[in-house]
Short mmCIF file of C-alpha atoms in Angstrom, two decimals:
data_model
loop_
_atom_site.label_atom_id
_atom_site.label_comp_id
_atom_site.label_asym_id
_atom_site.label_seq_id
_atom_site.Cartn_x
_atom_site.Cartn_y
_atom_site.Cartn_z
CA MET A 69 0.27 0.03 -0.23
CA SER A 70 1.87 3.06 -1.27
CA PHE A 71 1.20 6.65 -0.47
CA SER A 72 3.54 8.27 -2.94
CA LEU A 73 2.29 8.97 -6.74
CA THR A 74 2.95 5.91 -8.48
CA PRO A 75 2.56 5.28 -12.23
CA GLU A 76 -0.53 3.47 -11.50
CA GLU A 77 -1.87 6.48 -9.33
CA GLU A 78 -1.22 8.72 -12.29
CA ALA A 79 -3.25 6.48 -14.60
CA ARG A 80 -6.16 6.52 -12.36
CA VAL A 81 -6.06 10.33 -12.16
CA ARG A 82 -5.96 10.67 -15.90
CA LEU A 83 -8.63 8.00 -16.10
CA ALA A 84 -10.94 10.16 -13.86
CA GLU A 85 -10.42 13.17 -15.83
CA LEU A 86 -11.52 11.67 -19.12
CA LEU A 87 -14.75 10.39 -17.00
CA GLY A 88 -15.39 14.01 -15.98
CA TYR A 89 -13.94 14.02 -12.54
CA THR A 90 -11.17 15.71 -10.47
CA LEU A 91 -9.37 12.98 -8.53
CA ASP A 92 -6.71 13.97 -5.97
CA PRO A 93 -4.25 11.19 -5.46
CA ILE A 94 -3.78 9.38 -2.41
CA SER A 95 -0.99 10.99 -0.85
CA LYS A 96 1.15 11.46 2.58
CA LYS A 97 -1.47 13.53 3.88
CA ASP A 98 -3.86 10.57 3.78
CA MET A 99 -1.20 8.36 5.66
CA ALA A 100 -0.62 11.05 8.46
CA MET A 101 -4.45 11.28 9.08
CA ILE A 102 -4.31 7.40 9.27
CA ILE A 103 -1.33 7.48 11.63
CA VAL A 104 -2.90 10.13 13.69
CA ILE A 105 -6.16 8.30 14.17
CA SER A 106 -4.64 5.09 14.94
CA VAL A 107 -2.39 6.46 17.74
CA VAL A 108 -5.65 7.96 19.18
CA TYR A 109 -7.28 4.54 19.04
CA GLY A 110 -4.16 2.92 20.36
CA ILE A 111 -4.42 5.09 23.69
CA ASP A 112 -8.27 4.36 23.53
CA MET A 113 -7.36 0.60 23.71
CA LEU A 114 -4.96 0.92 26.83
CA ALA A 115 -7.76 3.13 28.59
CA VAL A 116 -10.20 0.31 27.77
CA ILE A 117 -7.72 -2.40 29.20
CA TYR A 118 -7.23 -0.06 32.36
CA MET A 119 -11.20 0.35 32.47
CA LEU A 120 -11.92 -3.49 32.27
CA TRP A 121 -9.13 -4.05 34.73
CA ASN A 122 -10.61 -1.81 37.29
CA ARG A 123 -14.65 -2.43 36.42
CA HIS A 124 -15.55 -3.01 39.99
CA TYR A 125 -14.52 0.41 40.77
CA PRO A 126 -18.14 1.90 41.84
CA PRO A 127 -17.91 5.09 39.88
CA LEU A 128 -16.54 3.26 36.72
CA LYS A 129 -19.25 0.26 37.38
CA SER A 130 -22.04 3.04 36.94
CA LYS A 131 -20.75 3.90 33.60
CA SER A 132 -21.35 0.06 32.19
CA PRO A 133 -17.65 -0.42 31.39
CA LEU A 134 -18.65 -3.78 29.26
CA LEU A 135 -21.04 -1.68 26.88
CA MET A 136 -18.10 0.98 26.85
CA ALA A 137 -15.84 -1.54 25.72
CA PHE A 138 -17.75 -2.98 23.01
CA ALA A 139 -18.66 0.83 21.86
CA TYR A 140 -14.89 1.03 21.65
CA MET A 141 -14.57 -1.91 19.30
CA SER A 142 -17.50 -0.59 17.12
CA CYS A 143 -15.56 2.81 16.68
CA VAL A 144 -13.00 1.03 15.57
CA CYS A 145 -14.72 -1.02 12.96
CA TRP A 146 -16.14 2.56 11.70
CA PHE A 147 -12.74 3.83 11.34
CA ILE A 148 -11.85 0.64 9.18
CA GLY A 149 -14.81 1.05 6.80
CA ASP A 150 -14.06 4.79 6.40
CA LEU A 151 -10.72 4.26 5.11
CA GLN A 152 -12.66 2.10 2.56
CA ILE A 153 -15.57 4.24 1.54
CA ASN A 154 -13.91 7.67 1.91
CA GLY A 155 -11.00 6.55 -0.43
CA HIS A 156 -7.96 7.02 1.75
CA VAL A 157 -6.04 3.80 0.81
CA HIS A 158 -5.76 1.81 -2.50
CA LEU A 159 -8.26 -1.11 -2.71
CA ALA A 160 -7.04 -3.13 -5.70
CA GLY A 161 -5.62 -6.45 -4.91
CA THR A 162 -6.88 -6.43 -1.21
CA ALA A 163 -9.97 -7.72 0.74
CA LEU A 164 -11.29 -4.09 0.55
CA THR A 165 -12.74 -4.45 -2.80
CA ASN A 166 -15.44 -6.30 -1.09
CA CYS A 167 -17.63 -2.99 -0.69
CA LYS A 168 -20.70 -4.72 0.86
CA GLY A 169 -18.86 -6.82 3.31
CA VAL A 170 -16.58 -3.83 4.51
CA GLY A 171 -18.57 -0.88 3.62
CA VAL A 172 -22.14 -2.13 4.89
CA TRP A 173 -21.55 -4.86 7.39
CA VAL A 174 -18.11 -3.58 8.82
CA ARG A 175 -18.67 0.22 8.71
CA VAL A 176 -22.58 0.83 9.01
CA LEU A 177 -23.99 -2.27 10.91
CA LEU A 178 -21.15 -3.26 13.28
CA GLY A 179 -19.49 0.40 13.21
CA VAL A 180 -22.07 3.31 13.35
CA CYS A 181 -25.15 1.40 14.16
CA THR A 182 -23.96 -0.59 16.91
CA VAL A 183 -22.04 2.42 18.68
CA SER A 184 -25.35 4.41 18.43
CA SER A 185 -27.56 1.41 20.01
CA LEU A 186 -25.23 1.11 22.66
CA ILE A 187 -25.14 4.28 23.81
CA ALA A 188 -29.09 4.26 23.35
CA LEU A 189 -29.03 1.12 25.57
CA ARG A 190 -27.07 2.85 28.23
CA SER A 191 -29.67 5.88 28.24
CA TYR A 192 -32.61 3.19 28.22
CA GLY A 193 -31.15 1.56 31.26
CA LEU A 194 -31.08 4.70 33.29
CA PHE A 195 -34.91 5.61 31.96
CA ARG A 196 -35.98 2.06 32.73
CA VAL A 197 -34.75 2.43 36.47
CA PHE A 198 -35.41 5.96 37.34
CA ARG A 199 -38.56 6.54 35.16
CA GLN A 200 -40.04 3.23 34.98
CA ASN A 201 -39.09 1.73 38.24
CA LEU A 202 -37.82 -1.38 36.55
CA PRO A 203 -34.65 -3.51 37.19
CA TYR A 204 -31.33 -2.68 35.05
CA ASN A 205 -31.28 -6.30 33.57
CA GLY A 206 -33.70 -8.81 32.40
CA PHE A 207 -35.25 -9.58 29.02
CA GLY A 208 -37.32 -6.43 29.12
CA PHE A 209 -34.22 -4.30 29.58
CA TYR A 210 -32.42 -5.99 26.32
CA LEU A 211 -35.71 -6.30 24.47
CA PRO A 212 -35.31 -2.69 22.71
CA PHE A 213 -31.78 -3.37 22.13
CA LEU A 214 -32.53 -6.67 20.40
CA ALA A 215 -35.38 -5.30 18.40
CA TYR A 216 -32.93 -2.80 17.05
CA CYS A 217 -30.30 -5.37 16.30
CA GLY A 218 -33.11 -7.16 14.57
CA CYS A 219 -33.82 -4.33 12.32
CA THR A 220 -30.25 -3.63 11.44
CA LEU A 221 -29.61 -7.17 10.59
CA VAL A 222 -32.78 -7.10 8.18
CA TYR A 223 -31.22 -4.00 6.85
CA GLY A 224 -27.95 -5.70 6.12
CA ILE A 225 -29.49 -8.82 4.73
CA VAL A 226 -31.56 -6.55 2.36
CA ALA A 227 -28.40 -4.82 0.97
CA GLN A 228 -26.51 -8.04 0.80
CA VAL A 229 -29.39 -9.30 -1.20
CA LEU A 230 -29.89 -6.36 -3.82
CA SER A 231 -27.93 -5.75 -6.65
CA PRO A 232 -24.57 -3.80 -6.00
CA ARG A 233 -25.68 -1.15 -8.35
CA ILE A 234 -28.64 -0.26 -5.93
CA THR A 235 -26.73 -0.62 -2.55
CA VAL A 236 -22.72 -0.23 -3.11
CA GLU A 237 -20.34 -1.49 -5.96
CA TYR A 238 -16.60 -1.31 -6.53
CA MET A 239 -15.44 0.58 -9.64
CA PRO A 240 -12.12 -0.92 -10.80
CA LEU A 241 -11.35 1.87 -13.05
CA LEU A 242 -11.31 4.52 -10.15
CA ASP A 243 -10.48 1.99 -7.36
CA ILE A 244 -13.33 3.06 -5.21
CA CYS A 245 -16.63 1.99 -3.62
CA TYR A 246 -19.52 3.86 -5.11
CA CYS A 247 -22.85 3.99 -3.16
CA PRO A 248 -26.21 5.44 -5.02
CA LYS A 249 -28.43 8.36 -3.58
CA PRO A 250 -31.40 6.06 -2.48
CA PHE A 251 -29.20 3.84 -0.55
CA ARG A 252 -27.34 6.70 1.17
CA ALA A 253 -30.71 8.13 2.14
CA ALA A 254 -31.87 5.23 3.85
CA LEU A 255 -28.63 4.78 5.53
CA TYR A 256 -28.48 8.26 6.97
CA GLY A 257 -31.96 8.39 7.79
CA TYR A 258 -31.69 5.12 9.99
CA ILE A 259 -28.59 6.65 11.76
CA TRP A 260 -30.76 9.91 12.41
CA ALA A 261 -33.74 7.93 13.85
CA THR A 262 -31.15 6.13 16.10
CA TRP A 263 -29.55 9.29 17.27
CA LEU A 264 -33.06 11.28 17.83
CA LEU A 265 -34.01 8.37 19.99
CA VAL A 266 -30.70 8.81 22.07
CA ALA A 267 -31.67 12.41 22.53
CA LEU A 268 -35.30 11.68 23.53
CA ILE A 269 -34.33 9.10 25.92
CA ASN A 270 -31.73 11.43 27.51
CA TRP A 271 -34.28 14.47 27.76
CA LYS A 272 -36.48 12.23 29.82
CA ILE A 273 -33.96 11.11 32.34
CA ARG A 274 -32.50 14.95 32.44
CA ASN A 275 -33.79 15.30 36.18
CA ILE A 276 -32.77 11.69 37.54
CA LYS A 277 -30.58 11.19 40.57
CA SER A 278 -27.18 13.06 40.79
CA SER A 279 -25.27 10.29 40.88
CA PHE A 280 -26.34 8.87 37.67
CA ASN A 281 -27.42 12.15 35.97
CA GLU A 282 -25.36 12.11 32.60
CA SER A 283 -27.59 15.11 30.93
CA ARG A 284 -24.56 17.28 30.66
CA GLU A 285 -22.45 14.61 29.36
CA MET A 286 -25.17 13.24 26.93
CA ALA A 287 -26.17 16.77 26.22
CA VAL A 288 -22.70 17.58 25.14
CA SER A 289 -22.48 14.20 23.03
CA CYS A 290 -25.80 14.61 21.45
CA VAL A 291 -24.55 17.92 20.13
CA PHE A 292 -21.40 16.60 18.70
CA VAL A 293 -23.24 13.62 16.72
CA PHE A 294 -25.73 16.07 15.56
CA ILE A 295 -22.83 18.22 14.14
CA ALA A 296 -21.26 15.54 12.31
CA LEU A 297 -24.50 13.94 11.08
CA THR A 298 -25.58 17.13 9.77
CA PHE A 299 -21.95 17.71 7.98
CA ASN A 300 -21.98 14.27 6.55
CA THR A 301 -25.54 14.40 5.41
CA VAL A 302 -25.26 17.53 3.62
CA LEU A 303 -21.94 16.45 2.10
CA GLN A 304 -23.35 13.22 0.86
CA PHE A 305 -25.92 14.84 -1.11
CA LYS A 306 -24.39 18.02 -2.20
CA SER A 307 -21.09 16.62 -3.13
CA PRO A 308 -21.29 12.66 -3.52
CA GLN A 309 -17.81 12.47 -5.18
CA TYR A 310 -16.27 13.81 -1.93
CA PRO A 311 -13.92 10.98 -1.98
CA PHE A 312 -11.99 12.17 -4.82
CA HIS A 313 -11.25 15.08 -3.15
CA GLN A 314 -8.29 15.05 -0.65
CA VAL A 315 -9.57 18.08 1.60
CA GLN A 316 -13.24 16.93 1.82
CA ARG A 317 -12.14 13.14 2.63
CA ILE A 318 -9.83 13.75 5.39
CA VAL A 319 -12.22 16.42 7.22
CA THR A 320 -15.08 14.10 6.87
CA THR A 321 -13.25 11.03 8.24
CA SER A 322 -11.36 13.21 11.01
CA LEU A 323 -14.73 14.99 11.99
CA ASP A 324 -16.38 11.47 12.44
CA HIS A 325 -13.70 9.85 14.69
CA LEU A 326 -13.04 13.22 16.72
CA VAL A 327 -16.73 13.12 17.44
CA THR A 328 -16.86 9.31 18.32
CA ASN A 329 -13.72 9.81 20.54
CA LEU A 330 -15.36 12.77 22.25
CA VAL A 331 -18.57 11.05 22.96
CA TRP A 332 -16.76 8.02 24.73
CA TRP A 333 -14.41 10.17 26.70
CA THR A 334 -17.36 12.21 28.04
CA ILE A 335 -18.93 9.26 29.03
CA ILE A 336 -16.11 7.50 30.66
CA GLY A 337 -13.57 9.98 30.78
CA GLY A 338 -14.13 11.37 34.27
CA PRO A 339 -14.30 8.18 36.44
CA LEU A 340 -11.42 6.64 34.26
CA LEU A 341 -9.06 9.59 35.09
CA ASN A 342 -10.11 9.67 38.55
CA CYS A 343 -9.55 6.14 39.20
CA LEU A 344 -6.09 6.66 37.81
CA PHE A 345 -5.15 9.71 39.62
CA ARG A 346 -7.19 10.41 42.73
CA ARG A 347 -9.00 6.82 43.43
CA GLN A 348 -9.74 6.99 47.21
CA LYS A 349 -10.81 10.81 47.08
CA HIS A 350 -13.15 10.62 44.15
CA LEU A 351 -14.60 7.24 45.42
CA GLY A 352 -15.54 8.97 48.68
CA TYR A 353 -16.80 11.95 46.78
CA TRP A 354 -19.23 9.55 44.67
CA LYS A 355 -20.16 7.47 48.07
CA ALA A 356 -21.17 10.71 49.43
CA LYS A 357 -23.64 11.43 46.41
CA LEU A 358 -24.58 8.16 46.53
CA ARG A 359 -25.72 8.30 50.06
CA LYS A 360 -27.41 11.64 49.48
CA ASP A 361 -29.49 10.16 46.84
CA GLY A 362 -30.43 6.94 48.90
CA LEU A 363 -28.79 4.66 46.76
CA GLN A 364 -25.93 3.19 48.81
CA ASN A 365 -27.51 -0.33 48.81
CA GLU A 366 -27.08 -0.72 45.08
CA TYR A 367 -23.22 -0.62 45.57
CA ASP A 368 -23.20 -2.42 48.84
CA LEU A 369 -22.00 0.42 50.78
CA ASP A 370 -24.19 -0.38 53.77
CA SER A 371 -22.45 -3.92 54.04
CA GLU A 372 -18.89 -1.97 54.14
CA GLU A 373 -20.05 0.19 56.91
CA THR A 374 -21.63 -2.75 58.71
CA ALA A 375 -18.24 -4.45 58.80
CA PHE A 376 -16.64 -1.42 60.00
CA SER A 377 -19.11 -1.18 62.89
CA SER A 378 -18.93 -4.60 63.61
CA ASN A 379 -15.24 -4.36 64.24
CA HIS A 380 -15.81 -1.13 66.15
CA THR A 381 -18.28 -2.84 68.07
CA GLN A 382 -16.03 -6.02 69.04
CA PHE A 383 -13.12 -3.60 70.15
CA ARG A 384 -15.76 -1.57 72.15
CA ASP A 385 -16.95 -4.68 73.93
CA SER A 386 -13.53 -5.92 74.52
CA MET A 387 -12.90 -2.77 76.23
CA ASP A 388 -15.90 -3.10 78.15
CA ASP A 389 -14.78 -6.65 79.14
CA PHE A 390 -11.40 -5.23 80.47
CA PHE A 391 -12.79 -2.44 82.53
CA LEU A 392 -15.60 -5.00 84.03
CA TYR A 393 -12.75 -7.29 85.23
CA ALA A 394 -10.79 -4.24 86.56
CA ASP A 395 -13.95 -3.28 88.68
CA ALA A 396 -14.52 -6.99 89.73
CA THR A 397 -10.79 -7.32 91.18
CA ALA A 398 -11.18 -3.75 92.67
CA ASN A 399 -14.26 -4.19 94.48
CA PRO A 400 -14.78 -8.05 96.30
CA SER A 401 -18.27 -7.94 96.12
CA ILE A 402 -18.31 -8.48 92.39
CA ILE A 403 -17.35 -12.20 91.52
CA GLY A 404 -16.48 -13.14 87.95
CA GLY A 405 -17.52 -9.78 86.70
CA ARG A 406 -21.38 -10.63 87.17
CA LYS A 407 -22.15 -7.14 88.61
CA VAL A 408 -21.18 -3.82 87.52
CA PRO A 409 -21.08 -0.98 90.19
CA GLU A 410 -23.09 1.94 89.31
CA LEU A 411 -20.37 4.42 90.38
CA LEU A 412 -16.81 4.75 88.71
CA PRO A 413 -13.86 4.82 91.05
CA ASN A 414 -13.77 8.47 90.86
CA GLY A 415 -17.32 8.57 91.78
CA GLU A 416 -19.09 9.49 88.61
CA PRO A 417 -22.14 7.53 87.37
CA ARG A 418 -20.78 4.70 85.07
CA PRO A 419 -22.10 5.07 81.24
CA LYS A 420 -24.20 2.40 80.10
CA SER A 421 -22.41 -0.49 78.52
CA ALA A 422 -23.32 -1.22 74.92
CA ARG A 423 -23.04 -4.96 75.79
CA SER A 424 -25.71 -4.51 78.18
CA ALA A 425 -28.18 -3.17 75.69
CA ARG A 426 -28.25 -6.29 73.61
CA GLN A 427 -28.36 -10.00 73.90
CA PRO A 428 -24.75 -11.11 73.95
CA LYS A 429 -24.08 -13.47 71.06
CA LYS A 430 -20.95 -15.57 72.07
CA GLN A 431 -21.81 -17.41 75.33
CA ASN A 432 -18.81 -19.30 75.31
CA ARG A 433 -16.59 -16.24 75.41
CA ASN A 434 -18.91 -15.08 78.52
CA SER A 435 -18.07 -18.37 80.09
CA LYS A 436 -14.27 -18.43 79.70
CA GLN A 437 -13.93 -14.98 80.72
CA THR A 438 -15.89 -15.69 84.10
CA GLY A 439 -13.76 -19.02 84.51
CA LEU A 440 -10.79 -17.07 83.94
CA ALA A 441 -11.77 -14.49 86.49
CA TYR A 442 -12.36 -17.22 89.02
CA LYS A 443 -9.19 -18.78 88.31
CA ARG A 444 -7.56 -15.47 89.06
CA GLN A 445 -8.90 -14.83 92.31
CA SER A 446 -8.15 -18.33 93.73
CA ALA A 447 -4.43 -17.91 92.82
CA GLN A 448 -4.60 -14.58 94.42
CA SER A 449 -6.45 -15.87 97.46
CA ALA A 450 -3.72 -18.62 97.72
CA ARG A 451 -1.24 -16.02 97.69
CA THR A 452 -3.18 -14.08 100.60
CA LEU A 453 -3.28 -16.89 102.88
CA ALA A 454 0.26 -17.75 102.51
CA GLN A 455 1.25 -14.10 103.38
CA MET A 456 -1.12 -14.37 106.28
CA LYS A 457 0.74 -17.59 107.59
CA GLN A 458 3.88 -15.66 107.62
CA THR A 459 2.39 -12.89 109.35
CA SER A 460 0.88 -15.11 112.11
CA HIS A 461 4.27 -17.18 112.37
CA HIS A 462 6.25 -13.94 113.13
CA SER A 463 3.50 -12.24 115.26
CA GLY A 464 4.70 -13.62 118.63
CA ALA A 465 1.19 -14.19 120.03
CA GLY A 466 2.19 -16.94 122.63
CA SER A 467 4.03 -20.34 123.21
CA ASN A 468 0.77 -22.38 123.26
CA ALA A 469 -0.41 -20.48 120.07
CA ASP A 470 -0.67 -22.61 116.86
CA PRO A 471 0.88 -20.30 114.14
CA PHE A 472 -1.37 -22.01 111.50
CA ASP A 473 -4.49 -21.24 113.22
CA ILE A 474 -6.19 -18.53 111.10
CA ARG A 475 -9.57 -17.21 111.50
CA PRO A 476 -12.17 -18.03 108.72
CA SER A 477 -13.69 -14.22 107.97
CA LEU A 478 -11.61 -11.94 105.83
CA SER A 479 -13.03 -9.15 107.88
CA ARG A 480 -11.54 -5.52 107.30
CA THR A 481 -11.78 -4.67 110.97
CA THR A 482 -8.66 -4.26 113.20
CA THR A 483 -8.20 -4.46 116.83
CA SER A 484 -5.87 -3.20 119.32
CA ALA A 485 -4.75 -6.66 120.36
CA SER A 486 -3.67 -7.24 116.82
CA THR A 487 -1.00 -4.69 116.36
CA PRO A 488 2.21 -4.54 118.95
CA PRO A 489 3.03 -1.68 120.91
CA ASN A 490 4.79 1.31 119.39
CA SER A 491 3.96 0.33 115.55
CA ASP A 492 1.75 1.79 113.19
CA PRO A 493 -1.56 0.42 113.47
CA PHE A 494 -2.13 1.08 109.84
CA ASN A 495 1.06 -0.43 108.66
CA HIS A 496 -0.52 -3.83 107.21
CA ARG A 497 0.31 -5.76 103.98
CA PHE A 498 -1.48 -4.89 101.00
CA SER A 499 -1.95 -7.00 97.82
CA SER A 500 -1.21 -5.19 94.34
CA ASN A 501 -4.52 -6.04 92.84
CA PHE A 502 -6.81 -7.03 95.76
CA TYR A 503 -8.00 -5.79 99.06
CA PRO A 504 -5.93 -5.13 102.00
CA LEU A 505 -4.97 -7.99 104.25
CA PRO A 506 -6.75 -8.56 107.62
CA PRO A 507 -4.86 -8.19 110.88
CA ALA A 508 -3.30 -11.03 112.65
CA PRO A 509 -5.58 -13.40 114.44
CA VAL A 510 -6.11 -13.19 118.09
CA VAL A 511 -5.25 -16.34 119.98
CA ARG A 512 -7.13 -16.84 123.43
CA SER A 513 -6.90 -19.35 125.96
CA PRO A 514 -9.55 -22.19 126.07
CA THR A 515 -9.97 -21.23 129.80
CA THR A 516 -11.05 -17.75 128.82
CA PRO A 517 -14.36 -17.51 127.61
CA HIS A 518 -15.17 -15.34 124.72
CA PRO A 519 -17.75 -12.73 125.22
CA ASN A 520 -20.03 -13.79 122.61
CA GLU A 521 -19.36 -17.71 123.75
CA SER A 522 -18.77 -18.37 120.03
CA GLN A 523 -15.72 -20.76 119.47
CA SER A 524 -14.65 -21.78 115.94
CA VAL A 525 -12.18 -24.33 115.06
CA LEU A 526 -10.68 -23.84 111.35
CA PRO A 527 -8.51 -26.09 109.23
CA ARG A 528 -4.87 -25.64 109.42
CA VAL A 529 -3.31 -24.74 105.79
CA ASP A 530 -0.21 -26.83 105.48
CA SER A 531 0.32 -25.58 101.80
CA VAL A 532 -1.25 -23.45 99.32
CA GLY A 533 -4.66 -24.65 98.17
CA SER A 534 -4.84 -27.68 100.80
CA ALA A 535 -5.70 -27.94 104.33
CA THR A 536 -5.96 -30.63 107.03
CA THR A 537 -7.50 -30.66 110.64
CA PRO A 538 -5.25 -29.10 113.08
CA PRO A 539 -4.41 -30.32 116.54
CA ILE A 540 -6.64 -28.60 119.23
CA SER A 541 -3.83 -27.00 120.89
CA GLY A 542 -5.90 -23.88 120.98
CA ARG A 543 -9.14 -22.12 119.89
CA VAL A 544 -9.59 -19.19 117.34
CA TYR A 545 -12.29 -16.76 118.42
CA MET A 546 -13.73 -13.92 116.70
CA PRO A 547 -12.28 -10.49 118.22
#
């Protein structure tokens, strides 16, 4: 495929002059246009790949990325057909001489009509959801699209069956595909009807929720498309030999694909660029709009918030359990964390626990915590008894006193008999986590009756956690 002035190209120009046409040869200007548009579609392909890779990003998901990917492919088919119909390349000796296969099926049906129907399908989906209160799926959603595709298929079959002189035919002397005016009128009438329908649907949904409102984007898109359609329609009927003129064919092809790219980027460009450069910030902004419109359920925003709330609740419950155990160890009347004091240690009212407002969900967890509290209290009690035994052994209460005889009640009261002279009556041993230890037991003689006449014999503690009955060498009375 040459873009220079070859002898064959010179012969084609002279033959066109004999037939009464002015033919501009295919030159490097056509090649430059092809390169520029190909580079643009190459960039679009990278954007499509990135869009499909991030298709679950909610702002992109709302733009129907799969439909936009198919729209891009339709634009490429349109561009390939324009290279043939608008006379930018040599057709002789290539598959491009099949004017019906490339010019009708690839350019018109798979290109122009398909991209128009896909954009119309997006707009119809929003109309169906926000105006008809119907789901964005199902047979009813795709029925208009299938009907349009059926009409397009019938159009292509009819064009294929009819004679090339009526539809489109290849002219080997001029190396172009020529299309008569009646067929052009039918083709452009079909395209105008499609885009008028798109404009009508977008007018109907101009006041929908702000999260999905594309009135500005689609208004701009429709303006671009109608400008291009108007230009092409006038050119097709006022100058049907425009492929012979280099400026006209370059302007026509460039305008067509400038408009297709503007429409595609107008719809998907905002979310795509935000996903690339400011992903989290734009997502937060988009979620705020979605919540404002009351549409957070469609994108599972409630489940995300519920997961965060659940994690926060678990952390708060664990902190409640921690402070509950701290209160239980600070107050001996609370056993295993079953009773929560109404006042905090500083005297202020205790705020209501979040767990107390609902039914506990994990009974096993509560039972384990309760058992752990009992084990800790038992170990602390054993240490306390050992300390009391040492205190009783060194107190020097008498020769007949059994140092292992201890009193049963862990009373907080103190007596003067339990404190040696010239000592601080408040100098008692204290536990680091529990309450202060009781004073040493008072040993009385069996012959000296207690005022209350109550006598009690306790088991003797030989080791921590075990007890045996002591010999009756003395009796221990409550002071």
